[in-house]
Amino acid sequence: MSLSPGTKLGRYEIKSKIGEGGMGEVYRARDEKLNRDVAIKVLPPSFSENTERLHRFEQEAQAAGTLNHPNILAVYDVGTHDASPYVVAELLEGEGFRDLLSHGALPPRRAIDYATQIAHGLAAAHEKNIIHRDLKPDNLYLTKDDRVKILDFGLAKLNQPSPGVVGQTDIATRKVHTDPGTVMGTVGYMSPEQVRAGNVDHRADIFSLGAVFYEMLAGRRAFRGDSAIETLNAILKEDPPDLTTTNVNIPPALERVVWHCLEKNPERRFQSAKDVAFAIESLSGATSHTSQETVTQLSRLKPTQGWSRERLIWMSVCALLLASVAVLGFLYSTRSATESRLVRLGLSTPAKGSDPGYLTISPDGQRVVFTAANSEGKRVLWIRELDSLVAQPIASTEEATAPFWSPDSRFVGYFATQKLLRVEASGGRPQVLCDVTDDRGGSWNRDGVIVFAGAEGMYRVSAQGGTPQLITKISPQEEAHRWPSFLPDGKHFVFLADAPTTENHKIRVGSIDSQETQILFPAVSRVVYAKPGYLLYVNQSALVSVPFDADSRKTTGDPVTVVEHVAEFGSNHAFDFSASDEGTLAYHAGNPNDQLEWFDRTGKKLATVGEPSPVEVLALSPDGHSAAVGRLDADGRSSDVWLYDLSGGKVSRMTFDPRGDGSPVWSPDGTQIVFGSNRIGGGSEVDLFKKSANGVGEETLLFKSADAKYPSSWSPDGQSILFENSGALPEKTGIWILSLSNNNATPLLQSKSFDQGEGQFSTDGHFIAYTSDESGRPEVYVRRYPLTSERWQISSGGGIQPLWRGDDKELFFLTEDKKLMSVEIKGS
């Protein structure tokens, strides 16, 4: 029985019927509470009497409700009406894939883009042990902004996790009970194992994806007979016609990807939807939804120039900042420089704008591991065989940081969620070795001992796990020991002794058998031992090598510059380089000199500001005549706040403390600047200070705590400051507010499950724009201030760094692939 317009389902009012299918009828409705249109799927009363159908409907709602991905239909709510259950979902505008494909084949580039999006959506579902089992054009939708949405998990089967593995969904597995031999799915898109009514896993969805992909490229179905039986036989026994016979523009390599999806034997197919996406992206180059590539270079003896990446900072609407970033390899050998050979490799990740970091090459020189965000925005470990086309993620390594190799190149050690873990490089379940308080480096010797940085110094622990033992102790003049690297004897190791001031940083040698250490030389850098006898470290952003006798543990020559600029990843002197046993050095190359430039709204460059300098953060004054800039000092290690006169070009230094000062924010009247500094507590403690914007007078401490605090916005009434607060475990990074009337700070937006930050007051002070990664990746949201339950998601494909226009009629933000976006704000 159809619902009439005006019918109320709880807080939802039916407007019109917009479709129906085997699992129910779909209506357009109005959510009166949130004042938005939604789609409601209602199970007909006759169907609700069927227990099996009712279970399938509930399963669809529960399964889809656990998924939060831009390529999967979002489910908002569930309920019942006159004993009929219903599901409330986002209302889509666009066209169904069946209508789209009725016009014939798509251009290969569009087909590639859509297939990649479908693969990413399936990957998100598979990670939560959910199989669609009915993927077909009828269950795909293309929105007006060209985003593919996967619909109808009505046939989804919640897969039980492997024994001992905790699933990512809280919903208990419920099997769909069917008679023996009953097939589920849609003829023409079913996998061979579905046709045989055999055991089905996530690889069935990969076959269906291949069938849809084929149809997009060929303009005809992959399997279609005169009857359902003939179509099923074709799926089991026949191959579709070659794509190149119907579309000569299809590259053979792309056709091979389709065939790999359509393998009859699941064992011969792609083994994950992520693999499908990676394979497509490695062939397609950049598209609107594909990956970012970081260039990797391998060379002998002579360093070469890297490549440029965009960094965006704000000046008026925005300014464009360019920084050189590269990953190079360098072979130490006695051969002449004329034998140098450069090879470029691409480190592909599915998330555009995801900067790979913590690059480390295996001891045998065959593979590299690095960290980067996946398609859901979660930072994981990636591994790349140097003779392979693409990098692959290592499963279950979310929040990974600072990886390091076992000496036999079989395992990778890393840190995550305050644990030290190891995982096989070929994949497998990670093993927790011990609890940790720091994530600043580890090293693994041939006797199965791991040395890692901790709160009181360096610790040792068995590579099989156990209780850590303190082996170095931080002195009163130091603040941390970081980045160990074993020497060839497997007992001694070099490391950085971090100190409050630059001149007190030292490279030291320690031992796993004693807490005694010796000083080698001053340096503010991670240090790595490289065979046959070098220490590698960074001096004023340049990568240098110094001859080193590992037996006597003494340097035997002067440092030599290898590369002019090496990028620092993260913080605490984590320069991104590593060396293999056979002499290959891999590193990210960076250029600390950035040029501030004016651009108009069309992207046309108007003018440059000042000389190139190592800029980190920029804040424009309220009148637009000045900019406060967080800038690295000459040694490249600490930072200060500088003031730029945008009209006259004058540049002056505002802070002079030897520790780090940065993240400047202007007061609404432009007379004062608040900034973050670790000058008191040192290390990860960053406190809030205030100083006159003319640079005259002393800095005033506003708020101090043990956490890291970074100001982001000053309220228009001048009474409050928003800042990011991190380090208050077990809470994630949150948005706090500081009252200047009493210098009291309280949390405004804080969670134990996800990070929130970059809070920005609107010019009228009635709203706050901010970022949150609760969906799995950073997105921009807006809330009223003072806070109410209302909230609006502004970005849809990832967003960071929101900023209001001066009249609050636009909100600007950056996408993950570094595009500047604007959203018009209407009314209130």
PDB file of C-alpha atoms in Angstrom, residues 364-607:
ATOM      1  CA  ASP A 364      68.128  -5.635   1.100  1.00  0.00           C
ATOM      2  CA  GLY A 365      67.245  -2.532  -0.938  1.00  0.00           C
ATOM      3  CA  GLN A 366      64.251  -4.190  -2.614  1.00  0.00           C
ATOM      4  CA  ARG A 367      61.291  -2.432  -0.982  1.00  0.00           C
ATOM      5  CA  VAL A 368      60.297   0.837   0.626  1.00  0.00           C
ATOM      6  CA  VAL A 369      57.758   1.378   3.382  1.00  0.00           C
ATOM      7  CA  PHE A 370      56.155   4.721   4.127  1.00  0.00           C
ATOM      8  CA  THR A 371      53.094   6.150   5.820  1.00  0.00           C
ATOM      9  CA  ALA A 372      50.272   7.884   3.975  1.00  0.00           C
ATOM     10  CA  ALA A 373      46.524   8.294   4.218  1.00  0.00           C
ATOM     11  CA  ASN A 374      44.303   5.730   2.521  1.00  0.00           C
ATOM     12  CA  SER A 375      41.036   6.491   0.715  1.00  0.00           C
ATOM     13  CA  GLU A 376      39.245   6.897   4.058  1.00  0.00           C
ATOM     14  CA  GLY A 377      41.786   9.431   5.254  1.00  0.00           C
ATOM     15  CA  LYS A 378      43.392   7.042   7.762  1.00  0.00           C
ATOM     16  CA  ARG A 379      47.190   7.028   7.897  1.00  0.00           C
ATOM     17  CA  VAL A 380      48.473   3.494   7.297  1.00  0.00           C
ATOM     18  CA  LEU A 381      51.659   1.730   6.240  1.00  0.00           C
ATOM     19  CA  TRP A 382      52.271   1.311   2.521  1.00  0.00           C
ATOM     20  CA  ILE A 383      54.824  -0.973   0.898  1.00  0.00           C
ATOM     21  CA  ARG A 384      56.292  -0.681  -2.558  1.00  0.00           C
ATOM     22  CA  GLU A 385      58.398  -3.260  -4.345  1.00  0.00           C
ATOM     23  CA  LEU A 386      60.877  -1.305  -6.416  1.00  0.00           C
ATOM     24  CA  ASP A 387      60.071  -3.464  -9.443  1.00  0.00           C
ATOM     25  CA  SER A 388      56.296  -3.065  -8.990  1.00  0.00           C
ATOM     26  CA  LEU A 389      53.937  -0.512 -10.523  1.00  0.00           C
ATOM     27  CA  VAL A 390      52.077   0.514  -7.378  1.00  0.00           C
ATOM     28  CA  ALA A 391      52.375   0.675  -3.626  1.00  0.00           C
ATOM     29  CA  GLN A 392      50.023  -1.440  -1.537  1.00  0.00           C
ATOM     30  CA  PRO A 393      48.701  -0.719   1.957  1.00  0.00           C
ATOM     31  CA  ILE A 394      49.489  -3.090   4.795  1.00  0.00           C
ATOM     32  CA  ALA A 395      46.189  -4.085   6.357  1.00  0.00           C
ATOM     33  CA  SER A 396      45.240  -3.167   9.932  1.00  0.00           C
ATOM     34  CA  THR A 397      48.012  -0.589  10.388  1.00  0.00           C
ATOM     35  CA  GLU A 398      45.824   2.449  11.055  1.00  0.00           C
ATOM     36  CA  GLU A 399      47.522   5.413  12.765  1.00  0.00           C
ATOM     37  CA  ALA A 400      50.955   3.952  11.948  1.00  0.00           C
ATOM     38  CA  THR A 401      53.995   6.159  12.319  1.00  0.00           C
ATOM     39  CA  ALA A 402      57.815   5.945  12.297  1.00  0.00           C
ATOM     40  CA  PRO A 403      58.253   2.495  10.651  1.00  0.00           C
ATOM     41  CA  PHE A 404      61.563   0.592  10.669  1.00  0.00           C
ATOM     42  CA  TRP A 405      62.683  -2.738   9.159  1.00  0.00           C
ATOM     43  CA  SER A 406      63.836  -6.029  10.624  1.00  0.00           C
ATOM     44  CA  PRO A 407      67.414  -6.850   9.498  1.00  0.00           C
ATOM     45  CA  ASP A 408      66.189  -9.712   7.264  1.00  0.00           C
ATOM     46  CA  SER A 409      63.696  -7.372   5.476  1.00  0.00           C
ATOM     47  CA  ARG A 410      60.768  -9.627   6.439  1.00  0.00           C
ATOM     48  CA  PHE A 411      59.070  -7.500   9.073  1.00  0.00           C
ATOM     49  CA  VAL A 412      58.268  -3.862   9.701  1.00  0.00           C
ATOM     50  CA  GLY A 413      58.207  -2.387  13.189  1.00  0.00           C
ATOM     51  CA  TYR A 414      56.085   0.709  13.797  1.00  0.00           C
ATOM     52  CA  PHE A 415      54.197   2.722  16.411  1.00  0.00           C
ATOM     53  CA  ALA A 416      50.431   3.233  16.692  1.00  0.00           C
ATOM     54  CA  THR A 417      47.970   4.083  19.475  1.00  0.00           C
ATOM     55  CA  GLN A 418      50.753   4.110  22.093  1.00  0.00           C
ATOM     56  CA  LYS A 419      51.906   0.617  21.127  1.00  0.00           C
ATOM     57  CA  LEU A 420      55.035  -0.775  19.491  1.00  0.00           C
ATOM     58  CA  LEU A 421      53.976  -3.307  16.850  1.00  0.00           C
ATOM     59  CA  ARG A 422      55.442  -5.509  14.149  1.00  0.00           C
ATOM     60  CA  VAL A 423      53.841  -6.807  10.983  1.00  0.00           C
ATOM     61  CA  GLU A 424      55.025  -9.006   8.137  1.00  0.00           C
ATOM     62  CA  ALA A 425      55.946  -6.978   5.085  1.00  0.00           C
ATOM     63  CA  SER A 426      53.942  -9.418   2.977  1.00  0.00           C
ATOM     64  CA  GLY A 427      50.851  -8.769   5.087  1.00  0.00           C
ATOM     65  CA  GLY A 428      49.221 -10.379   8.063  1.00  0.00           C
ATOM     66  CA  ARG A 429      47.907  -9.523  11.474  1.00  0.00           C
ATOM     67  CA  PRO A 430      50.058  -6.983  13.375  1.00  0.00           C
ATOM     68  CA  GLN A 431      51.537  -8.135  16.686  1.00  0.00           C
ATOM     69  CA  VAL A 432      51.717  -5.818  19.692  1.00  0.00           C
ATOM     70  CA  LEU A 433      55.163  -5.950  21.311  1.00  0.00           C
ATOM     71  CA  CYS A 434      54.727  -3.514  24.207  1.00  0.00           C
ATOM     72  CA  ASP A 435      53.215  -0.236  25.338  1.00  0.00           C
ATOM     73  CA  VAL A 436      55.071   2.990  24.490  1.00  0.00           C
ATOM     74  CA  THR A 437      54.806   6.661  25.399  1.00  0.00           C
ATOM     75  CA  ASP A 438      56.662   8.043  22.359  1.00  0.00           C
ATOM     76  CA  ASP A 439      56.839   7.335  18.647  1.00  0.00           C
ATOM     77  CA  ARG A 440      60.222   8.826  17.791  1.00  0.00           C
ATOM     78  CA  GLY A 441      61.977   5.938  16.161  1.00  0.00           C
ATOM     79  CA  GLY A 442      63.146   2.356  16.563  1.00  0.00           C
ATOM     80  CA  SER A 443      65.938   0.088  15.321  1.00  0.00           C
ATOM     81  CA  TRP A 444      66.101  -3.738  15.094  1.00  0.00           C
ATOM     82  CA  ASN A 445      69.296  -5.814  15.331  1.00  0.00           C
ATOM     83  CA  ARG A 446      70.112  -9.320  14.084  1.00  0.00           C
ATOM     84  CA  ASP A 447      69.791 -10.805  17.584  1.00  0.00           C
ATOM     85  CA  GLY A 448      66.111  -9.900  17.734  1.00  0.00           C
ATOM     86  CA  VAL A 449      66.451  -6.837  19.943  1.00  0.00           C
ATOM     87  CA  ILE A 450      64.554  -3.621  19.229  1.00  0.00           C
ATOM     88  CA  VAL A 451      65.702  -0.276  20.626  1.00  0.00           C
ATOM     89  CA  PHE A 452      63.114   2.499  20.708  1.00  0.00           C
ATOM     90  CA  ALA A 453      62.634   5.989  22.117  1.00  0.00           C
ATOM     91  CA  GLY A 454      60.623   6.423  25.304  1.00  0.00           C
ATOM     92  CA  ALA A 455      59.725   8.937  27.982  1.00  0.00           C
ATOM     93  CA  GLU A 456      62.902   8.527  30.077  1.00  0.00           C
ATOM     94  CA  GLY A 457      65.365   7.579  27.364  1.00  0.00           C
ATOM     95  CA  MET A 458      66.025   4.626  25.044  1.00  0.00           C
ATOM     96  CA  TYR A 459      64.491   1.239  25.796  1.00  0.00           C
ATOM     97  CA  ARG A 460      65.198  -2.277  24.580  1.00  0.00           C
ATOM     98  CA  VAL A 461      62.630  -5.030  24.071  1.00  0.00           C
ATOM     99  CA  SER A 462      62.577  -8.421  22.382  1.00  0.00           C
ATOM    100  CA  ALA A 463      61.282  -8.468  18.818  1.00  0.00           C
ATOM    101  CA  GLN A 464      58.901 -11.180  20.073  1.00  0.00           C
ATOM    102  CA  GLY A 465      57.458  -8.794  22.654  1.00  0.00           C
ATOM    103  CA  GLY A 466      57.954  -8.370  26.366  1.00  0.00           C
ATOM    104  CA  THR A 467      58.700  -5.808  29.067  1.00  0.00           C
ATOM    105  CA  PRO A 468      60.872  -2.884  27.916  1.00  0.00           C
ATOM    106  CA  GLN A 469      64.148  -2.177  29.731  1.00  0.00           C
ATOM    107  CA  LEU A 470      65.585   1.329  30.030  1.00  0.00           C
ATOM    108  CA  ILE A 471      69.089   1.511  28.501  1.00  0.00           C
ATOM    109  CA  THR A 472      69.789   5.276  28.300  1.00  0.00           C
ATOM    110  CA  LYS A 473      68.693   7.970  30.696  1.00  0.00           C
ATOM    111  CA  ILE A 474      67.862  11.547  29.773  1.00  0.00           C
ATOM    112  CA  SER A 475      70.157  14.010  31.555  1.00  0.00           C
ATOM    113  CA  PRO A 476      68.923  17.239  33.208  1.00  0.00           C
ATOM    114  CA  GLN A 477      70.309  19.216  30.228  1.00  0.00           C
ATOM    115  CA  GLU A 478      68.326  17.086  27.737  1.00  0.00           C
ATOM    116  CA  GLU A 479      64.618  16.667  27.023  1.00  0.00           C
ATOM    117  CA  ALA A 480      64.470  13.470  24.946  1.00  0.00           C
ATOM    118  CA  HIS A 481      66.420  10.681  23.239  1.00  0.00           C
ATOM    119  CA  ARG A 482      65.213   9.976  19.700  1.00  0.00           C
ATOM    120  CA  TRP A 483      65.822   8.114  16.416  1.00  0.00           C
ATOM    121  CA  PRO A 484      68.159   5.183  17.246  1.00  0.00           C
ATOM    122  CA  SER A 485      70.147   3.407  14.519  1.00  0.00           C
ATOM    123  CA  PHE A 486      72.099   0.199  15.242  1.00  0.00           C
ATOM    124  CA  LEU A 487      75.769  -0.069  14.351  1.00  0.00           C
ATOM    125  CA  PRO A 488      77.067  -3.264  12.681  1.00  0.00           C
ATOM    126  CA  ASP A 489      77.962  -5.012  15.969  1.00  0.00           C
ATOM    127  CA  GLY A 490      74.270  -5.038  16.940  1.00  0.00           C
ATOM    128  CA  LYS A 491      75.083  -3.811  20.452  1.00  0.00           C
ATOM    129  CA  HIS A 492      75.862  -0.147  19.967  1.00  0.00           C
ATOM    130  CA  PHE A 493      73.573   2.403  18.363  1.00  0.00           C
ATOM    131  CA  VAL A 494      73.664   6.087  17.495  1.00  0.00           C
ATOM    132  CA  PHE A 495      70.831   8.433  18.403  1.00  0.00           C
ATOM    133  CA  LEU A 496      69.855  12.087  18.815  1.00  0.00           C
ATOM    134  CA  ALA A 497      69.923  13.569  22.301  1.00  0.00           C
ATOM    135  CA  ASP A 498      67.329  16.338  22.048  1.00  0.00           C
ATOM    136  CA  ALA A 499      67.786  19.450  24.189  1.00  0.00           C
ATOM    137  CA  PRO A 500      65.888  22.669  24.954  1.00  0.00           C
ATOM    138  CA  THR A 501      68.266  24.791  22.852  1.00  0.00           C
ATOM    139  CA  THR A 502      69.830  24.163  19.462  1.00  0.00           C
ATOM    140  CA  GLU A 503      73.429  24.341  20.637  1.00  0.00           C
ATOM    141  CA  ASN A 504      72.880  21.557  23.192  1.00  0.00           C
ATOM    142  CA  HIS A 505      71.601  18.926  20.768  1.00  0.00           C
ATOM    143  CA  LYS A 506      74.087  16.070  20.395  1.00  0.00           C
ATOM    144  CA  ILE A 507      74.541  12.877  18.410  1.00  0.00           C
ATOM    145  CA  ARG A 508      75.445  10.157  20.927  1.00  0.00           C
ATOM    146  CA  VAL A 509      76.402   6.467  20.965  1.00  0.00           C
ATOM    147  CA  GLY A 510      74.634   4.102  23.361  1.00  0.00           C
ATOM    148  CA  SER A 511      74.729   0.377  24.135  1.00  0.00           C
ATOM    149  CA  ILE A 512      72.033  -2.207  24.830  1.00  0.00           C
ATOM    150  CA  ASP A 513      74.156  -3.485  27.730  1.00  0.00           C
ATOM    151  CA  SER A 514      74.819  -0.217  29.585  1.00  0.00           C
ATOM    152  CA  GLN A 515      73.240   3.157  30.306  1.00  0.00           C
ATOM    153  CA  GLU A 516      76.533   4.924  29.576  1.00  0.00           C
ATOM    154  CA  THR A 517      76.666   6.993  26.393  1.00  0.00           C
ATOM    155  CA  GLN A 518      79.295   9.063  24.608  1.00  0.00           C
ATOM    156  CA  ILE A 519      78.989  12.268  22.584  1.00  0.00           C
ATOM    157  CA  LEU A 520      80.021  12.124  18.924  1.00  0.00           C
ATOM    158  CA  PHE A 521      79.272  15.655  17.679  1.00  0.00           C
ATOM    159  CA  PRO A 522      76.602  18.410  17.866  1.00  0.00           C
ATOM    160  CA  ALA A 523      73.645  18.060  15.475  1.00  0.00           C
ATOM    161  CA  VAL A 524      69.902  18.711  15.414  1.00  0.00           C
ATOM    162  CA  SER A 525      68.821  15.750  13.341  1.00  0.00           C
ATOM    163  CA  ARG A 526      67.904  12.140  13.115  1.00  0.00           C
ATOM    164  CA  VAL A 527      71.035  10.053  12.441  1.00  0.00           C
ATOM    165  CA  VAL A 528      71.422   6.859  10.379  1.00  0.00           C
ATOM    166  CA  TYR A 529      74.385   4.495  10.036  1.00  0.00           C
ATOM    167  CA  ALA A 530      75.107   3.531   6.403  1.00  0.00           C
ATOM    168  CA  LYS A 531      77.501   0.852   5.207  1.00  0.00           C
ATOM    169  CA  PRO A 532      80.396   0.585   4.615  1.00  0.00           C
ATOM    170  CA  GLY A 533      81.117   3.324   7.173  1.00  0.00           C
ATOM    171  CA  TYR A 534      79.148   6.588   7.237  1.00  0.00           C
ATOM    172  CA  LEU A 535      76.826   8.485   9.523  1.00  0.00           C
ATOM    173  CA  LEU A 536      74.084  10.383   7.740  1.00  0.00           C
ATOM    174  CA  TYR A 537      72.347  13.351   9.319  1.00  0.00           C
ATOM    175  CA  VAL A 538      70.958  16.763   8.402  1.00  0.00           C
ATOM    176  CA  ASN A 539      72.775  20.025   8.976  1.00  0.00           C
ATOM    177  CA  GLN A 540      70.787  23.212   8.277  1.00  0.00           C
ATOM    178  CA  SER A 541      68.432  21.270   5.979  1.00  0.00           C
ATOM    179  CA  ALA A 542      71.287  19.663   3.969  1.00  0.00           C
ATOM    180  CA  LEU A 543      71.829  15.897   4.110  1.00  0.00           C
ATOM    181  CA  VAL A 544      75.481  15.237   4.942  1.00  0.00           C
ATOM    182  CA  SER A 545      77.624  12.133   5.431  1.00  0.00           C
ATOM    183  CA  VAL A 546      80.639  11.846   7.694  1.00  0.00           C
ATOM    184  CA  PRO A 547      83.111   8.918   7.600  1.00  0.00           C
ATOM    185  CA  PHE A 548      82.692   6.778  10.709  1.00  0.00           C
ATOM    186  CA  ASP A 549      84.653   3.872  12.209  1.00  0.00           C
ATOM    187  CA  ALA A 550      82.033   1.653  13.803  1.00  0.00           C
ATOM    188  CA  ASP A 551      84.635  -0.389  15.721  1.00  0.00           C
ATOM    189  CA  SER A 552      86.188   2.574  17.526  1.00  0.00           C
ATOM    190  CA  ARG A 553      82.928   4.523  17.336  1.00  0.00           C
ATOM    191  CA  LYS A 554      84.648   7.681  16.129  1.00  0.00           C
ATOM    192  CA  THR A 555      84.304   9.909  13.091  1.00  0.00           C
ATOM    193  CA  THR A 556      87.298   9.730  10.764  1.00  0.00           C
ATOM    194  CA  GLY A 557      86.799  12.673   8.418  1.00  0.00           C
ATOM    195  CA  ASP A 558      84.884  15.809   7.640  1.00  0.00           C
ATOM    196  CA  PRO A 559      81.176  15.961   6.704  1.00  0.00           C
ATOM    197  CA  VAL A 560      80.329  16.102   2.992  1.00  0.00           C
ATOM    198  CA  THR A 561      77.028  17.444   1.653  1.00  0.00           C
ATOM    199  CA  VAL A 562      75.035  14.821  -0.202  1.00  0.00           C
ATOM    200  CA  VAL A 563      71.874  16.819  -0.989  1.00  0.00           C
ATOM    201  CA  GLU A 564      71.081  20.456  -0.329  1.00  0.00           C
ATOM    202  CA  HIS A 565      67.609  20.053   1.169  1.00  0.00           C
ATOM    203  CA  VAL A 566      65.868  17.156   2.931  1.00  0.00           C
ATOM    204  CA  ALA A 567      62.272  17.395   4.085  1.00  0.00           C
ATOM    205  CA  GLU A 568      61.293  16.941   7.707  1.00  0.00           C
ATOM    206  CA  PHE A 569      58.235  14.787   8.278  1.00  0.00           C
ATOM    207  CA  GLY A 570      56.195  15.371  11.379  1.00  0.00           C
ATOM    208  CA  SER A 571      58.275  16.984  14.102  1.00  0.00           C
ATOM    209  CA  ASN A 572      61.137  16.383  16.508  1.00  0.00           C
ATOM    210  CA  HIS A 573      63.806  16.395  13.781  1.00  0.00           C
ATOM    211  CA  ALA A 574      62.279  13.471  11.873  1.00  0.00           C
ATOM    212  CA  PHE A 575      64.114  14.100   8.628  1.00  0.00           C
ATOM    213  CA  ASP A 576      62.881  11.682   6.017  1.00  0.00           C
ATOM    214  CA  PHE A 577      65.766   9.482   4.846  1.00  0.00           C
ATOM    215  CA  SER A 578      67.074   5.938   5.333  1.00  0.00           C
ATOM    216  CA  ALA A 579      69.829   3.670   3.978  1.00  0.00           C
ATOM    217  CA  SER A 580      69.876  -0.006   2.989  1.00  0.00           C
ATOM    218  CA  ASP A 581      72.686  -2.494   3.712  1.00  0.00           C
ATOM    219  CA  GLU A 582      73.741  -2.597   0.063  1.00  0.00           C
ATOM    220  CA  GLY A 583      74.135   1.175  -0.099  1.00  0.00           C
ATOM    221  CA  THR A 584      70.885   2.649  -1.368  1.00  0.00           C
ATOM    222  CA  LEU A 585      69.699   5.801   0.317  1.00  0.00           C
ATOM    223  CA  ALA A 586      66.064   6.894  -0.002  1.00  0.00           C
ATOM    224  CA  TYR A 587      64.917  10.344   1.071  1.00  0.00           C
ATOM    225  CA  HIS A 588      62.350  13.065   0.591  1.00  0.00           C
ATOM    226  CA  ALA A 589      63.948  16.203  -0.745  1.00  0.00           C
ATOM    227  CA  GLY A 590      62.547  19.576   0.202  1.00  0.00           C
ATOM    228  CA  ASN A 591      63.232  23.238  -0.403  1.00  0.00           C
ATOM    229  CA  PRO A 592      62.776  25.459   2.658  1.00  0.00           C
ATOM    230  CA  ASN A 593      62.537  28.663   0.599  1.00  0.00           C
ATOM    231  CA  ASP A 594      58.920  29.482  -0.196  1.00  0.00           C
ATOM    232  CA  GLN A 595      57.649  32.517  -2.064  1.00  0.00           C
ATOM    233  CA  LEU A 596      54.541  34.370  -0.908  1.00  0.00           C
ATOM    234  CA  GLU A 597      52.432  35.418  -3.879  1.00  0.00           C
ATOM    235  CA  TRP A 598      49.148  37.248  -4.477  1.00  0.00           C
ATOM    236  CA  PHE A 599      46.546  35.539  -6.708  1.00  0.00           C
ATOM    237  CA  ASP A 600      43.133  36.659  -7.895  1.00  0.00           C
ATOM    238  CA  ARG A 601      40.031  34.484  -7.945  1.00  0.00           C
ATOM    239  CA  THR A 602      40.842  33.127 -11.403  1.00  0.00           C
ATOM    240  CA  GLY A 603      44.215  31.835 -10.243  1.00  0.00           C
ATOM    241  CA  LYS A 604      46.184  34.584 -11.986  1.00  0.00           C
ATOM    242  CA  LYS A 605      49.342  35.613 -10.146  1.00  0.00           C
ATOM    243  CA  LEU A 606      49.325  39.323  -9.318  1.00  0.00           C
ATOM    244  CA  ALA A 607      52.490  39.972  -7.298  1.00  0.00           C
TER     245      ALA A 607
END
